[in-house]
PDB file of C-alpha atoms and ligand atoms in Angstrom:
ATOM      1  CA  MET A   8     -57.416 -21.800  32.526  1.00 75.00           C
ATOM      2  CA  GLU A   9     -61.188 -22.302  32.538  1.00 86.00           C
ATOM      3  CA  PHE A  10     -62.846 -21.301  29.272  1.00 96.00           C
ATOM      4  CA  LYS A  11     -66.390 -20.010  28.929  1.00 97.00           C
ATOM      5  CA  SER A  12     -66.855 -20.289  25.172  1.00 98.00           C
ATOM      6  CA  LEU A  13     -64.282 -22.902  24.251  1.00 98.00           C
ATOM      7  CA  LEU A  14     -64.195 -26.642  24.833  1.00 98.00           C
ATOM      8  CA  LEU A  15     -60.803 -28.304  25.000  1.00 98.00           C
ATOM      9  CA  ASP A  16     -60.319 -32.033  24.891  1.00 97.00           C
ATOM     10  CA  ILE A  17     -56.875 -33.625  24.748  1.00 98.00           C
ATOM     11  CA  THR A  18     -56.836 -37.339  23.983  1.00 98.00           C
ATOM     12  CA  ASP A  19     -53.883 -39.405  22.746  1.00 97.00           C
ATOM     13  CA  GLY A  20     -51.886 -36.308  21.825  1.00 97.00           C
ATOM     14  CA  ILE A  21     -54.715 -34.777  19.782  1.00 98.00           C
ATOM     15  CA  ALA A  22     -56.206 -31.536  21.097  1.00 98.00           C
ATOM     16  CA  LYS A  23     -59.736 -30.798  19.933  1.00 98.00           C
ATOM     17  CA  LEU A  24     -60.519 -27.111  20.371  1.00 98.00           C
ATOM     18  CA  THR A  25     -64.228 -26.386  19.901  1.00 98.00           C
ATOM     19  CA  VAL A  26     -65.630 -22.876  19.592  1.00 98.00           C
ATOM     20  CA  ASN A  27     -68.732 -23.103  21.728  1.00 98.00           C
ATOM     21  CA  ARG A  28     -71.312 -20.332  21.370  1.00 98.00           C
ATOM     22  CA  PRO A  29     -73.889 -22.233  19.315  1.00 96.00           C
ATOM     23  CA  GLU A  30     -76.667 -19.739  20.193  1.00 95.00           C
ATOM     24  CA  SER A  31     -74.714 -17.143  18.133  1.00 97.00           C
ATOM     25  CA  LEU A  32     -73.497 -19.639  15.546  1.00 98.00           C
ATOM     26  CA  ASN A  33     -70.144 -19.547  17.371  1.00 98.00           C
ATOM     27  CA  ALA A  34     -69.555 -15.882  16.484  1.00 98.00           C
ATOM     28  CA  LEU A  35     -66.272 -14.483  17.799  1.00 97.00           C
ATOM     29  CA  ASN A  36     -66.716 -11.864  20.509  1.00 95.00           C
ATOM     30  CA  ALA A  37     -63.845 -10.149  22.330  1.00 93.00           C
ATOM     31  CA  GLU A  38     -63.987 -12.568  25.271  1.00 95.00           C
ATOM     32  CA  LEU A  39     -63.832 -15.585  22.975  1.00 96.00           C
ATOM     33  CA  LEU A  40     -60.875 -14.109  21.101  1.00 96.00           C
ATOM     34  CA  SER A  41     -59.051 -13.717  24.447  1.00 95.00           C
ATOM     35  CA  GLU A  42     -59.811 -17.340  25.259  1.00 97.00           C
ATOM     36  CA  LEU A  43     -58.572 -18.469  21.855  1.00 97.00           C
ATOM     37  CA  GLU A  44     -55.363 -16.526  22.363  1.00 96.00           C
ATOM     38  CA  CYS A  45     -54.779 -18.288  25.699  1.00 97.00           C
ATOM     39  CA  ALA A  46     -55.712 -21.687  24.305  1.00 98.00           C
ATOM     40  CA  VAL A  47     -53.313 -21.442  21.372  1.00 97.00           C
ATOM     41  CA  TYR A  48     -50.477 -20.440  23.717  1.00 97.00           C
ATOM     42  CA  GLN A  49     -51.363 -23.262  26.130  1.00 97.00           C
ATOM     43  CA  LEU A  50     -51.493 -25.884  23.362  1.00 97.00           C
ATOM     44  CA  GLU A  51     -48.166 -24.765  21.916  1.00 97.00           C
ATOM     45  CA  GLN A  52     -46.511 -25.155  25.338  1.00 97.00           C
ATOM     46  CA  ASP A  53     -48.148 -28.486  26.252  1.00 97.00           C
ATOM     47  CA  SER A  54     -45.711 -31.264  25.319  1.00 94.00           C
ATOM     48  CA  ALA A  55     -48.554 -33.824  25.487  1.00 95.00           C
ATOM     49  CA  VAL A  56     -50.208 -32.151  22.469  1.00 97.00           C
ATOM     50  CA  LYS A  57     -48.982 -33.285  19.074  1.00 97.00           C
ATOM     51  CA  VAL A  58     -51.712 -32.107  16.701  1.00 98.00           C
ATOM     52  CA  VAL A  59     -54.576 -29.620  17.087  1.00 98.00           C
ATOM     53  CA  ILE A  60     -58.057 -29.754  15.543  1.00 98.00           C
ATOM     54  CA  VAL A  61     -60.212 -26.607  15.536  1.00 98.00           C
ATOM     55  CA  THR A  62     -63.963 -27.003  15.090  1.00 98.00           C
ATOM     56  CA  GLY A  63     -67.309 -25.458  16.032  1.00 98.00           C
ATOM     57  CA  ALA A  64     -70.004 -26.648  18.424  1.00 98.00           C
ATOM     58  CA  GLY A  65     -73.430 -27.630  17.152  1.00 95.00           C
ATOM     59  CA  GLU A  66     -74.567 -28.754  13.755  1.00 89.00           C
ATOM     60  CA  LYS A  67     -74.945 -25.442  12.005  1.00 97.00           C
ATOM     61  CA  ALA A  68     -71.765 -23.452  12.201  1.00 98.00           C
ATOM     62  CA  PHE A  69     -68.019 -23.639  12.433  1.00 98.00           C
ATOM     63  CA  VAL A  70     -67.855 -19.902  13.167  1.00 98.00           C
ATOM     64  CA  ALA A  71     -70.285 -17.414  11.541  1.00 98.00           C
ATOM     65  CA  GLY A  72     -67.775 -14.580  11.802  1.00 97.00           C
ATOM     66  CA  ALA A  73     -66.963 -11.879  14.268  1.00 97.00           C
ATOM     67  CA  ASP A  74     -69.844 -11.029  16.602  1.00 96.00           C
ATOM     68  CA  ILE A  75     -71.751  -8.388  14.660  1.00 96.00           C
ATOM     69  CA  LYS A  76     -73.962  -7.496  17.631  1.00 96.00           C
ATOM     70  CA  GLU A  77     -70.928  -6.733  19.767  1.00 95.00           C
ATOM     71  CA  MET A  78     -69.072  -4.939  16.947  1.00 93.00           C
ATOM     72  CA  SER A  79     -72.065  -2.771  16.037  1.00 94.00           C
ATOM     73  CA  SER A  80     -71.703  -0.628  19.166  1.00 93.00           C
ATOM     74  CA  MET A  81     -67.910  -0.580  19.525  1.00 92.00           C
ATOM     75  CA  THR A  82     -66.063   2.672  19.935  1.00 93.00           C
ATOM     76  CA  PRO A  83     -63.130   3.175  17.562  1.00 92.00           C
ATOM     77  CA  TYR A  84     -60.776   2.347  20.454  1.00 94.00           C
ATOM     78  CA  GLN A  85     -62.640  -0.902  21.244  1.00 92.00           C
ATOM     79  CA  ALA A  86     -62.686  -1.778  17.529  1.00 89.00           C
ATOM     80  CA  HIS A  87     -58.934  -1.199  17.378  1.00 89.00           C
ATOM     81  CA  GLN A  88     -58.331  -3.466  20.391  1.00 92.00           C
ATOM     82  CA  PHE A  89     -60.701  -6.071  18.920  1.00 91.00           C
ATOM     83  CA  ALA A  90     -58.818  -5.999  15.612  1.00 89.00           C
ATOM     84  CA  LEU A  91     -55.433  -6.348  17.308  1.00 91.00           C
ATOM     85  CA  LYS A  92     -56.682  -9.263  19.403  1.00 93.00           C
ATOM     86  CA  GLY A  93     -58.202 -11.058  16.396  1.00 93.00           C
ATOM     87  CA  GLN A  94     -55.028 -10.592  14.408  1.00 92.00           C
ATOM     88  CA  ARG A  95     -52.946 -11.944  17.317  1.00 94.00           C
ATOM     89  CA  VAL A  96     -55.152 -15.056  17.418  1.00 96.00           C
ATOM     90  CA  VAL A  97     -54.909 -15.683  13.688  1.00 95.00           C
ATOM     91  CA  LEU A  98     -51.169 -15.035  13.579  1.00 95.00           C
ATOM     92  CA  SER A  99     -50.405 -17.185  16.628  1.00 96.00           C
ATOM     93  CA  LEU A 100     -52.486 -20.029  15.199  1.00 96.00           C
ATOM     94  CA  GLN A 101     -50.767 -19.699  11.848  1.00 95.00           C
ATOM     95  CA  LYS A 102     -47.327 -19.657  13.482  1.00 95.00           C
ATOM     96  CA  MET A 103     -47.906 -22.658  15.741  1.00 96.00           C
ATOM     97  CA  LYS A 104     -45.107 -25.192  15.349  1.00 95.00           C
ATOM     98  CA  LYS A 105     -47.645 -27.986  15.753  1.00 97.00           C
ATOM     99  CA  PRO A 106     -49.921 -29.032  12.891  1.00 98.00           C
ATOM    100  CA  VAL A 107     -53.424 -27.569  13.055  1.00 98.00           C
ATOM    101  CA  ILE A 108     -56.421 -28.958  11.142  1.00 98.00           C
ATOM    102  CA  ALA A 109     -59.678 -27.023  10.757  1.00 98.00           C
ATOM    103  CA  ALA A 110     -62.799 -29.225  10.764  1.00 98.00           C
ATOM    104  CA  VAL A 111     -65.402 -26.906   9.255  1.00 98.00           C
ATOM    105  CA  ASN A 112     -68.741 -28.355  10.316  1.00 98.00           C
ATOM    106  CA  GLY A 113     -71.069 -25.654   8.932  1.00 98.00           C
ATOM    107  CA  TYR A 114     -70.989 -21.916   8.201  1.00 98.00           C
ATOM    108  CA  ALA A 115     -67.441 -20.523   8.072  1.00 98.00           C
ATOM    109  CA  LEU A 116     -67.963 -16.844   7.418  1.00 98.00           C
ATOM    110  CA  GLY A 117     -65.837 -13.721   7.711  1.00 98.00           C
ATOM    111  CA  GLY A 118     -63.597 -14.020  10.764  1.00 97.00           C
ATOM    112  CA  GLY A 119     -64.661 -17.673  10.989  1.00 98.00           C
ATOM    113  CA  LEU A 120     -63.276 -18.446   7.546  1.00 98.00           C
ATOM    114  CA  GLU A 121     -60.188 -16.455   8.475  1.00 97.00           C
ATOM    115  CA  LEU A 122     -59.768 -18.680  11.529  1.00 98.00           C
ATOM    116  CA  ALA A 123     -60.027 -21.782   9.329  1.00 98.00           C
ATOM    117  CA  LEU A 124     -57.599 -20.341   6.777  1.00 98.00           C
ATOM    118  CA  ALA A 125     -55.059 -19.774   9.568  1.00 97.00           C
ATOM    119  CA  CYS A 126     -54.994 -23.550  10.111  1.00 98.00           C
ATOM    120  CA  ASP A 127     -52.677 -25.764   8.061  1.00 98.00           C
ATOM    121  CA  PHE A 128     -55.493 -27.315   6.059  1.00 98.00           C
ATOM    122  CA  ILE A 129     -59.247 -27.588   6.113  1.00 98.00           C
ATOM    123  CA  TYR A 130     -61.561 -30.592   6.131  1.00 98.00           C
ATOM    124  CA  ALA A 131     -65.229 -29.699   5.785  1.00 98.00           C
ATOM    125  CA  SER A 132     -68.672 -31.151   6.058  1.00 98.00           C
ATOM    126  CA  ASP A 133     -70.435 -31.523   2.717  1.00 98.00           C
ATOM    127  CA  LYS A 134     -73.084 -29.124   4.104  1.00 97.00           C
ATOM    128  CA  ALA A 135     -70.591 -26.372   4.959  1.00 98.00           C
ATOM    129  CA  LYS A 136     -70.884 -22.902   3.469  1.00 98.00           C
ATOM    130  CA  LEU A 137     -67.926 -20.571   3.264  1.00 98.00           C
ATOM    131  CA  GLY A 138     -67.736 -16.882   2.532  1.00 98.00           C
ATOM    132  CA  PHE A 139     -66.583 -13.378   3.294  1.00 98.00           C
ATOM    133  CA  PRO A 140     -69.762 -11.288   3.871  1.00 98.00           C
ATOM    134  CA  GLU A 141     -67.789  -8.316   5.250  1.00 97.00           C
ATOM    135  CA  VAL A 142     -68.521  -6.004   2.297  1.00 98.00           C
ATOM    136  CA  THR A 143     -72.261  -6.464   2.947  1.00 97.00           C
ATOM    137  CA  LEU A 144     -71.568  -4.920   6.384  1.00 95.00           C
ATOM    138  CA  GLY A 145     -69.547  -2.046   4.943  1.00 94.00           C
ATOM    139  CA  ILE A 146     -66.179  -3.472   5.993  1.00 93.00           C
ATOM    140  CA  MET A 147     -63.596  -5.865   4.557  1.00 94.00           C
ATOM    141  CA  PRO A 148     -61.837  -8.966   5.902  1.00 94.00           C
ATOM    142  CA  GLY A 149     -59.329  -7.962   8.568  1.00 92.00           C
ATOM    143  CA  PHE A 150     -57.969 -11.132  10.141  1.00 92.00           C
ATOM    144  CA  GLY A 151     -55.733 -12.074   7.206  1.00 93.00           C
ATOM    145  CA  GLY A 152     -58.495 -13.230   4.845  1.00 95.00           C
ATOM    146  CA  THR A 153     -57.412 -11.173   1.840  1.00 95.00           C
ATOM    147  CA  GLN A 154     -53.873 -12.518   2.145  1.00 94.00           C
ATOM    148  CA  ASN A 155     -54.516 -16.151   3.025  1.00 95.00           C
ATOM    149  CA  LEU A 156     -57.376 -16.732   0.575  1.00 97.00           C
ATOM    150  CA  ALA A 157     -55.571 -15.121  -2.368  1.00 97.00           C
ATOM    151  CA  ARG A 158     -52.464 -17.226  -1.689  1.00 95.00           C
ATOM    152  CA  LEU A 159     -54.579 -20.381  -1.543  1.00 96.00           C
ATOM    153  CA  VAL A 160     -56.889 -19.951  -4.543  1.00 97.00           C
ATOM    154  CA  GLY A 161     -55.302 -17.116  -6.538  1.00 97.00           C
ATOM    155  CA  PRO A 162     -56.500 -13.526  -6.888  1.00 98.00           C
ATOM    156  CA  GLY A 163     -59.371 -14.163  -9.333  1.00 98.00           C
ATOM    157  CA  ARG A 164     -61.342 -16.489  -7.066  1.00 98.00           C
ATOM    158  CA  ALA A 165     -60.424 -14.514  -3.939  1.00 98.00           C
ATOM    159  CA  ASN A 166     -61.604 -11.305  -5.620  1.00 98.00           C
ATOM    160  CA  GLU A 167     -64.939 -12.874  -6.596  1.00 98.00           C
ATOM    161  CA  MET A 168     -65.583 -14.235  -3.098  1.00 98.00           C
ATOM    162  CA  ILE A 169     -64.522 -11.120  -1.218  1.00 98.00           C
ATOM    163  CA  PHE A 170     -66.036  -8.480  -3.564  1.00 98.00           C
ATOM    164  CA  SER A 171     -69.422 -10.242  -3.882  1.00 98.00           C
ATOM    165  CA  GLY A 172     -69.799 -11.262  -0.238  1.00 98.00           C
ATOM    166  CA  ARG A 173     -71.524 -14.422  -1.514  1.00 98.00           C
ATOM    167  CA  MET A 174     -71.135 -17.761   0.195  1.00 98.00           C
ATOM    168  CA  ILE A 175     -69.786 -20.720  -1.738  1.00 98.00           C
ATOM    169  CA  SER A 176     -70.882 -24.322  -1.300  1.00 98.00           C
ATOM    170  CA  ALA A 177     -68.664 -27.012   0.158  1.00 98.00           C
ATOM    171  CA  GLU A 178     -68.347 -28.547  -3.340  1.00 98.00           C
ATOM    172  CA  LYS A 179     -67.104 -25.290  -4.830  1.00 98.00           C
ATOM    173  CA  ALA A 180     -64.731 -24.788  -1.888  1.00 98.00           C
ATOM    174  CA  LEU A 181     -63.305 -28.222  -2.653  1.00 98.00           C
ATOM    175  CA  ALA A 182     -63.045 -27.542  -6.392  1.00 98.00           C
ATOM    176  CA  TRP A 183     -61.316 -24.216  -5.712  1.00 98.00           C
ATOM    177  CA  GLY A 184     -58.875 -25.726  -3.226  1.00 98.00           C
ATOM    178  CA  VAL A 185     -60.093 -23.825  -0.159  1.00 98.00           C
ATOM    179  CA  VAL A 186     -60.713 -27.162   1.565  1.00 98.00           C
ATOM    180  CA  ASN A 187     -58.795 -30.406   1.137  1.00 98.00           C
ATOM    181  CA  GLU A 188     -61.628 -32.896   1.512  1.00 98.00           C
ATOM    182  CA  LEU A 189     -65.361 -33.136   2.246  1.00 98.00           C
ATOM    183  CA  PHE A 190     -67.079 -35.621   4.533  1.00 98.00           C
ATOM    184  CA  PRO A 191     -70.643 -36.243   5.676  1.00 98.00           C
ATOM    185  CA  ALA A 192     -71.202 -34.110   8.793  1.00 97.00           C
ATOM    186  CA  GLU A 193     -71.264 -37.110  11.125  1.00 97.00           C
ATOM    187  CA  ALA A 194     -67.896 -38.405   9.833  1.00 98.00           C
ATOM    188  CA  LEU A 195     -66.027 -35.082   9.741  1.00 98.00           C
ATOM    189  CA  LEU A 196     -64.469 -35.114  13.199  1.00 98.00           C
ATOM    190  CA  SER A 197     -63.485 -38.761  13.159  1.00 98.00           C
ATOM    191  CA  LYS A 198     -61.795 -38.233   9.771  1.00 98.00           C
ATOM    192  CA  ALA A 199     -59.940 -35.206  11.158  1.00 98.00           C
ATOM    193  CA  VAL A 200     -58.874 -37.265  14.191  1.00 98.00           C
ATOM    194  CA  GLU A 201     -57.739 -40.101  11.909  1.00 98.00           C
ATOM    195  CA  THR A 202     -55.483 -37.763   9.931  1.00 98.00           C
ATOM    196  CA  ALA A 203     -54.290 -36.072  13.138  1.00 98.00           C
ATOM    197  CA  ALA A 204     -53.347 -39.500  14.520  1.00 98.00           C
ATOM    198  CA  THR A 205     -51.394 -40.333  11.348  1.00 98.00           C
ATOM    199  CA  ILE A 206     -49.510 -37.049  11.600  1.00 98.00           C
ATOM    200  CA  GLY A 207     -49.028 -37.530  15.351  1.00 97.00           C
ATOM    201  CA  GLY A 208     -47.332 -40.890  14.736  1.00 96.00           C
ATOM    202  CA  THR A 209     -44.582 -39.372  12.591  1.00 96.00           C
ATOM    203  CA  GLY A 210     -41.405 -37.514  13.488  1.00 96.00           C
ATOM    204  CA  LEU A 211     -42.942 -34.254  14.632  1.00 96.00           C
ATOM    205  CA  ILE A 212     -39.762 -32.210  14.511  1.00 96.00           C
ATOM    206  CA  GLY A 213     -39.674 -32.977  10.779  1.00 97.00           C
ATOM    207  CA  VAL A 214     -43.350 -32.030  10.452  1.00 97.00           C
ATOM    208  CA  GLY A 215     -42.742 -28.735  12.282  1.00 97.00           C
ATOM    209  CA  TYR A 216     -39.745 -27.912  10.089  1.00 97.00           C
ATOM    210  CA  ALA A 217     -41.676 -28.821   6.933  1.00 98.00           C
ATOM    211  CA  LYS A 218     -44.455 -26.477   8.088  1.00 97.00           C
ATOM    212  CA  ASP A 219     -41.865 -23.748   8.611  1.00 97.00           C
ATOM    213  CA  ALA A 220     -40.309 -24.360   5.173  1.00 97.00           C
ATOM    214  CA  ILE A 221     -43.675 -24.286   3.374  1.00 97.00           C
ATOM    215  CA  ALA A 222     -45.023 -21.205   5.181  1.00 95.00           C
ATOM    216  CA  ASN A 223     -41.847 -19.143   5.041  1.00 95.00           C
ATOM    217  CA  GLY A 224     -40.795 -20.451   1.635  1.00 96.00           C
ATOM    218  CA  LEU A 225     -43.952 -18.945   0.131  1.00 93.00           C
ATOM    219  CA  ASN A 226     -42.572 -15.503   0.951  1.00 92.00           C
ATOM    220  CA  MET A 227     -39.168 -16.214  -0.626  1.00 97.00           C
ATOM    221  CA  THR A 228     -37.832 -16.628  -4.114  1.00 98.00           C
ATOM    222  CA  LYS A 229     -37.774 -20.297  -5.107  1.00 97.00           C
ATOM    223  CA  GLU A 230     -33.991 -20.342  -4.893  1.00 98.00           C
ATOM    224  CA  ASP A 231     -34.018 -18.891  -1.358  1.00 98.00           C
ATOM    225  CA  GLY A 232     -36.776 -21.357  -0.440  1.00 98.00           C
ATOM    226  CA  PHE A 233     -34.627 -24.265  -1.618  1.00 98.00           C
ATOM    227  CA  ARG A 234     -31.684 -22.934   0.405  1.00 98.00           C
ATOM    228  CA  TYR A 235     -33.910 -22.561   3.485  1.00 98.00           C
ATOM    229  CA  GLU A 236     -35.266 -26.082   3.020  1.00 98.00           C
ATOM    230  CA  ALA A 237     -31.717 -27.478   2.803  1.00 98.00           C
ATOM    231  CA  SER A 238     -30.695 -25.792   6.075  1.00 98.00           C
ATOM    232  CA  LEU A 239     -33.698 -27.162   7.951  1.00 98.00           C
ATOM    233  CA  PHE A 240     -33.114 -30.593   6.395  1.00 98.00           C
ATOM    234  CA  GLY A 241     -29.532 -30.531   7.685  1.00 98.00           C
ATOM    235  CA  VAL A 242     -30.612 -29.569  11.213  1.00 97.00           C
ATOM    236  CA  LEU A 243     -32.845 -32.653  11.394  1.00 98.00           C
ATOM    237  CA  PHE A 244     -29.706 -34.801  11.304  1.00 97.00           C
ATOM    238  CA  ALA A 245     -28.943 -33.544  14.799  1.00 97.00           C
ATOM    239  CA  THR A 246     -32.150 -35.105  16.180  1.00 97.00           C
ATOM    240  CA  SER A 247     -32.848 -38.471  17.786  1.00 97.00           C
ATOM    241  CA  ASP A 248     -35.960 -38.742  15.628  1.00 97.00           C
ATOM    242  CA  GLN A 249     -33.876 -38.818  12.440  1.00 97.00           C
ATOM    243  CA  ARG A 250     -31.705 -41.635  13.787  1.00 97.00           C
ATOM    244  CA  GLU A 251     -34.692 -43.524  15.179  1.00 97.00           C
ATOM    245  CA  GLY A 252     -36.672 -43.164  11.919  1.00 97.00           C
ATOM    246  CA  MET A 253     -33.828 -44.408   9.747  1.00 97.00           C
ATOM    247  CA  TYR A 254     -32.599 -47.160  12.077  1.00 97.00           C
ATOM    248  CA  ALA A 255     -36.164 -48.432  12.441  1.00 97.00           C
ATOM    249  CA  PHE A 256     -36.425 -48.693   8.655  1.00 97.00           C
ATOM    250  CA  VAL A 257     -33.156 -50.577   8.394  1.00 98.00           C
ATOM    251  CA  GLU A 258     -34.097 -52.857  11.306  1.00 98.00           C
ATOM    252  CA  LYS A 259     -37.569 -53.451   9.820  1.00 97.00           C
ATOM    253  CA  ARG A 260     -39.476 -52.206  12.865  1.00 97.00           C
ATOM    254  CA  LYS A 261     -41.897 -49.387  13.577  1.00 96.00           C
ATOM    255  CA  ALA A 262     -40.158 -46.171  14.606  1.00 96.00           C
ATOM    256  CA  ALA A 263     -40.771 -44.937  18.141  1.00 95.00           C
ATOM    257  CA  PHE A 264     -40.306 -41.193  17.801  1.00 96.00           C
ATOM    258  CA  SER A 265     -39.563 -39.201  20.940  1.00 94.00           C
ATOM    259  CA  GLY A 266     -39.828 -35.711  19.474  1.00 91.00           C
ATOM    260  CA  ASN A 267     -36.177 -35.023  20.360  1.00 92.00           C
TER     261      ASN A 267
HETATM  262  N1  DAK B 311     -72.571 -12.283  14.970  1.00 63.17           N
HETATM  263  C1  DAK B 311     -73.503 -12.278  15.965  1.00 63.17           C
HETATM  264  N2  DAK B 311     -74.555 -13.085  15.967  1.00 63.17           N
HETATM  265  C2  DAK B 311     -74.693 -13.923  14.946  1.00 63.17           C
HETATM  266  C3  DAK B 311     -73.774 -13.986  13.879  1.00 63.17           C
HETATM  267  C4  DAK B 311     -72.656 -13.098  13.928  1.00 63.17           C
HETATM  268  N3  DAK B 311     -71.681 -13.119  13.011  1.00 63.17           N
HETATM  269  N4  DAK B 311     -74.181 -14.900  12.994  1.00 63.17           N
HETATM  270  C5  DAK B 311     -75.328 -15.417  13.499  1.00 63.17           C
HETATM  271  N5  DAK B 311     -75.627 -14.833  14.656  1.00 63.17           N
HETATM  272  C6  DAK B 311     -76.769 -15.090  15.524  1.00 63.17           C
HETATM  273  C7  DAK B 311     -78.055 -14.533  14.919  1.00 63.17           C
HETATM  274  O1  DAK B 311     -78.174 -13.147  15.202  1.00 63.17           O
HETATM  275  C8  DAK B 311     -79.090 -15.365  15.629  1.00 63.17           C
HETATM  276  O2  DAK B 311     -79.236 -14.869  16.945  1.00 63.17           O
HETATM  277  P1  DAK B 311     -80.705 -14.584  17.565  1.00 63.17           P
HETATM  278  O3  DAK B 311     -81.356 -13.665  16.618  1.00 63.17           O
HETATM  279  O4  DAK B 311     -81.348 -15.944  17.594  1.00 63.17           O
HETATM  280  O5  DAK B 311     -80.422 -14.006  18.913  1.00 63.17           O
HETATM  281  C9  DAK B 311     -78.419 -16.727  15.741  1.00 63.17           C
HETATM  282  O6  DAK B 311     -77.023 -16.484  15.601  1.00 63.17           O
HETATM  283  C10 DAK B 311     -78.861 -17.681  14.626  1.00 63.17           C
HETATM  284  O7  DAK B 311     -78.641 -17.027  13.398  1.00 63.17           O
HETATM  285  P2  DAK B 311     -79.784 -16.828  12.292  1.00 63.17           P
HETATM  286  O8  DAK B 311     -81.128 -16.827  12.925  1.00 63.17           O
HETATM  287  O9  DAK B 311     -79.407 -15.654  11.480  1.00 63.17           O
HETATM  288  O10 DAK B 311     -79.616 -18.183  11.471  1.00 63.17           O
HETATM  289  P3  DAK B 311     -79.973 -18.416   9.939  1.00 63.17           P
HETATM  290  O11 DAK B 311     -79.889 -19.876   9.722  1.00 63.17           O
HETATM  291  O12 DAK B 311     -81.224 -17.711   9.552  1.00 63.17           O
HETATM  292  O13 DAK B 311     -78.768 -17.704   9.129  1.00 63.17           O
HETATM  293  C11 DAK B 311     -76.463 -17.126   8.675  1.00 63.17           C
HETATM  294  C12 DAK B 311     -77.465 -18.181   9.269  1.00 63.17           C
HETATM  295  C13 DAK B 311     -75.062 -17.606   8.982  1.00 63.17           C
HETATM  296  C14 DAK B 311     -76.663 -17.052   7.164  1.00 63.17           C
HETATM  297  C15 DAK B 311     -76.779 -15.751   9.316  1.00 63.17           C
HETATM  298  O14 DAK B 311     -76.791 -15.907  10.753  1.00 63.17           O
HETATM  299  C16 DAK B 311     -75.751 -14.703   8.984  1.00 63.17           C
HETATM  300  O15 DAK B 311     -75.730 -14.132   7.890  1.00 63.17           O
HETATM  301  N6  DAK B 311     -74.877 -14.373   9.957  1.00 63.17           N
HETATM  302  C17 DAK B 311     -73.921 -13.321   9.819  1.00 63.17           C
HETATM  303  C18 DAK B 311     -72.755 -13.813   9.008  1.00 63.17           C
HETATM  304  C19 DAK B 311     -71.743 -12.714   8.778  1.00 63.17           C
HETATM  305  O16 DAK B 311     -72.037 -11.658   8.205  1.00 63.17           O
HETATM  306  N7  DAK B 311     -70.514 -12.985   9.203  1.00 63.17           N
HETATM  307  C20 DAK B 311     -69.410 -12.070   9.034  1.00 63.17           C
HETATM  308  C21 DAK B 311     -69.325 -11.186  10.216  1.00 63.17           C
HETATM  309  S1  DAK B 311     -68.180  -9.895   9.926  1.00 63.17           S
HETATM  310  C22 DAK B 311     -61.683  -6.962  11.956  1.00 63.17           C
HETATM  311  C23 DAK B 311     -61.275  -8.141  11.413  1.00 63.17           C
HETATM  312  C24 DAK B 311     -62.198  -9.127  11.119  1.00 63.17           C
HETATM  313  C25 DAK B 311     -63.526  -8.894  11.339  1.00 63.17           C
HETATM  314  C26 DAK B 311     -63.939  -7.735  11.907  1.00 63.17           C
HETATM  315  C27 DAK B 311     -63.034  -6.734  12.226  1.00 63.17           C
HETATM  316  N8  DAK B 311     -60.706  -5.854  12.244  1.00 63.17           N
HETATM  317  C28 DAK B 311     -59.376  -6.104  11.796  1.00 63.17           C
HETATM  318  C29 DAK B 311     -61.198  -4.664  12.657  1.00 63.17           C
HETATM  319  C30 DAK B 311     -64.471  -9.907  10.981  1.00 63.17           C
HETATM  320  C31 DAK B 311     -65.674  -9.542  10.550  1.00 63.17           C
HETATM  321  C32 DAK B 311     -66.710 -10.544  10.375  1.00 63.17           C
HETATM  322  O17 DAK B 311     -66.523 -11.722  10.554  1.00 63.17           O
END
């Protein structure tokens, strides 16, 4: 599918998905959300794609939120459809079996921060600013932000960010654990690609199952989480990757994983 507001580059198993509406600081309008929904589905199905990186075009913004100009004149029905679409995007991204890295190159606000939080982890530029300005618009986060942020940083910090609507600096986002690591803007993407390549060189069935265990385990008691982890661990012993990984170690060679 041809995209109007998304750029998609797939090189060496790494898909770089760039939100591309720099004139609106990459704000998410309904059309862009539809494109994101298609892109996520396409990337999940494409066996050539091992790892996904989500970023924003231009130097200023990752995504400055949902498109306020478009939202301002929505009917309740359109707003409902918009909300459902946005939630589908965030949920499908979050449920992807493949690892997804957000490279936050500038403002990540509202729905934009929610998009980043739906990824498996976030790298950011040291100039990035993150926040949930929704309350300043008379609304609240609605693409999973209240849930994902509170799980990541705890209720106190999530409450402060969401109730005040204030942006936090990249340094604070790092200190609070919203982002994993900061890089100078010009190095951000290459660092994300470097990590994506490291992940892409491993046994990706194991990575996918670990992602499943971490995400679903967070909603279980610890005991149930351990039990779930053990079942997934056992299933991996039915894969070629497990045999290849272990034989390669014993034979002192680099494993050649097939993803089977
Ligand atoms: N929407 C539309 N246009 C935007 C935009 C946005 N979110 N953010 C920036 N732009 C546009 C600006 O209007 C401007 O366009 P022109 O005036 O040139 O035509 C252009 O991008 C450049 O922006 P600025 O001139 O404002 O640039 P500055 O450097 O002065 O300021 C800024 C940068 C990021 C501080 C500022 O643009 C800003 O405050 N932007 C709005 C940020 C914001 O409030 N974001 C949150 C949006 S609310 C839902 C679930 C989720 C959501 C909604 C519903 N349901 C479940 C129902 C999500 C809501 C949100 O994300």
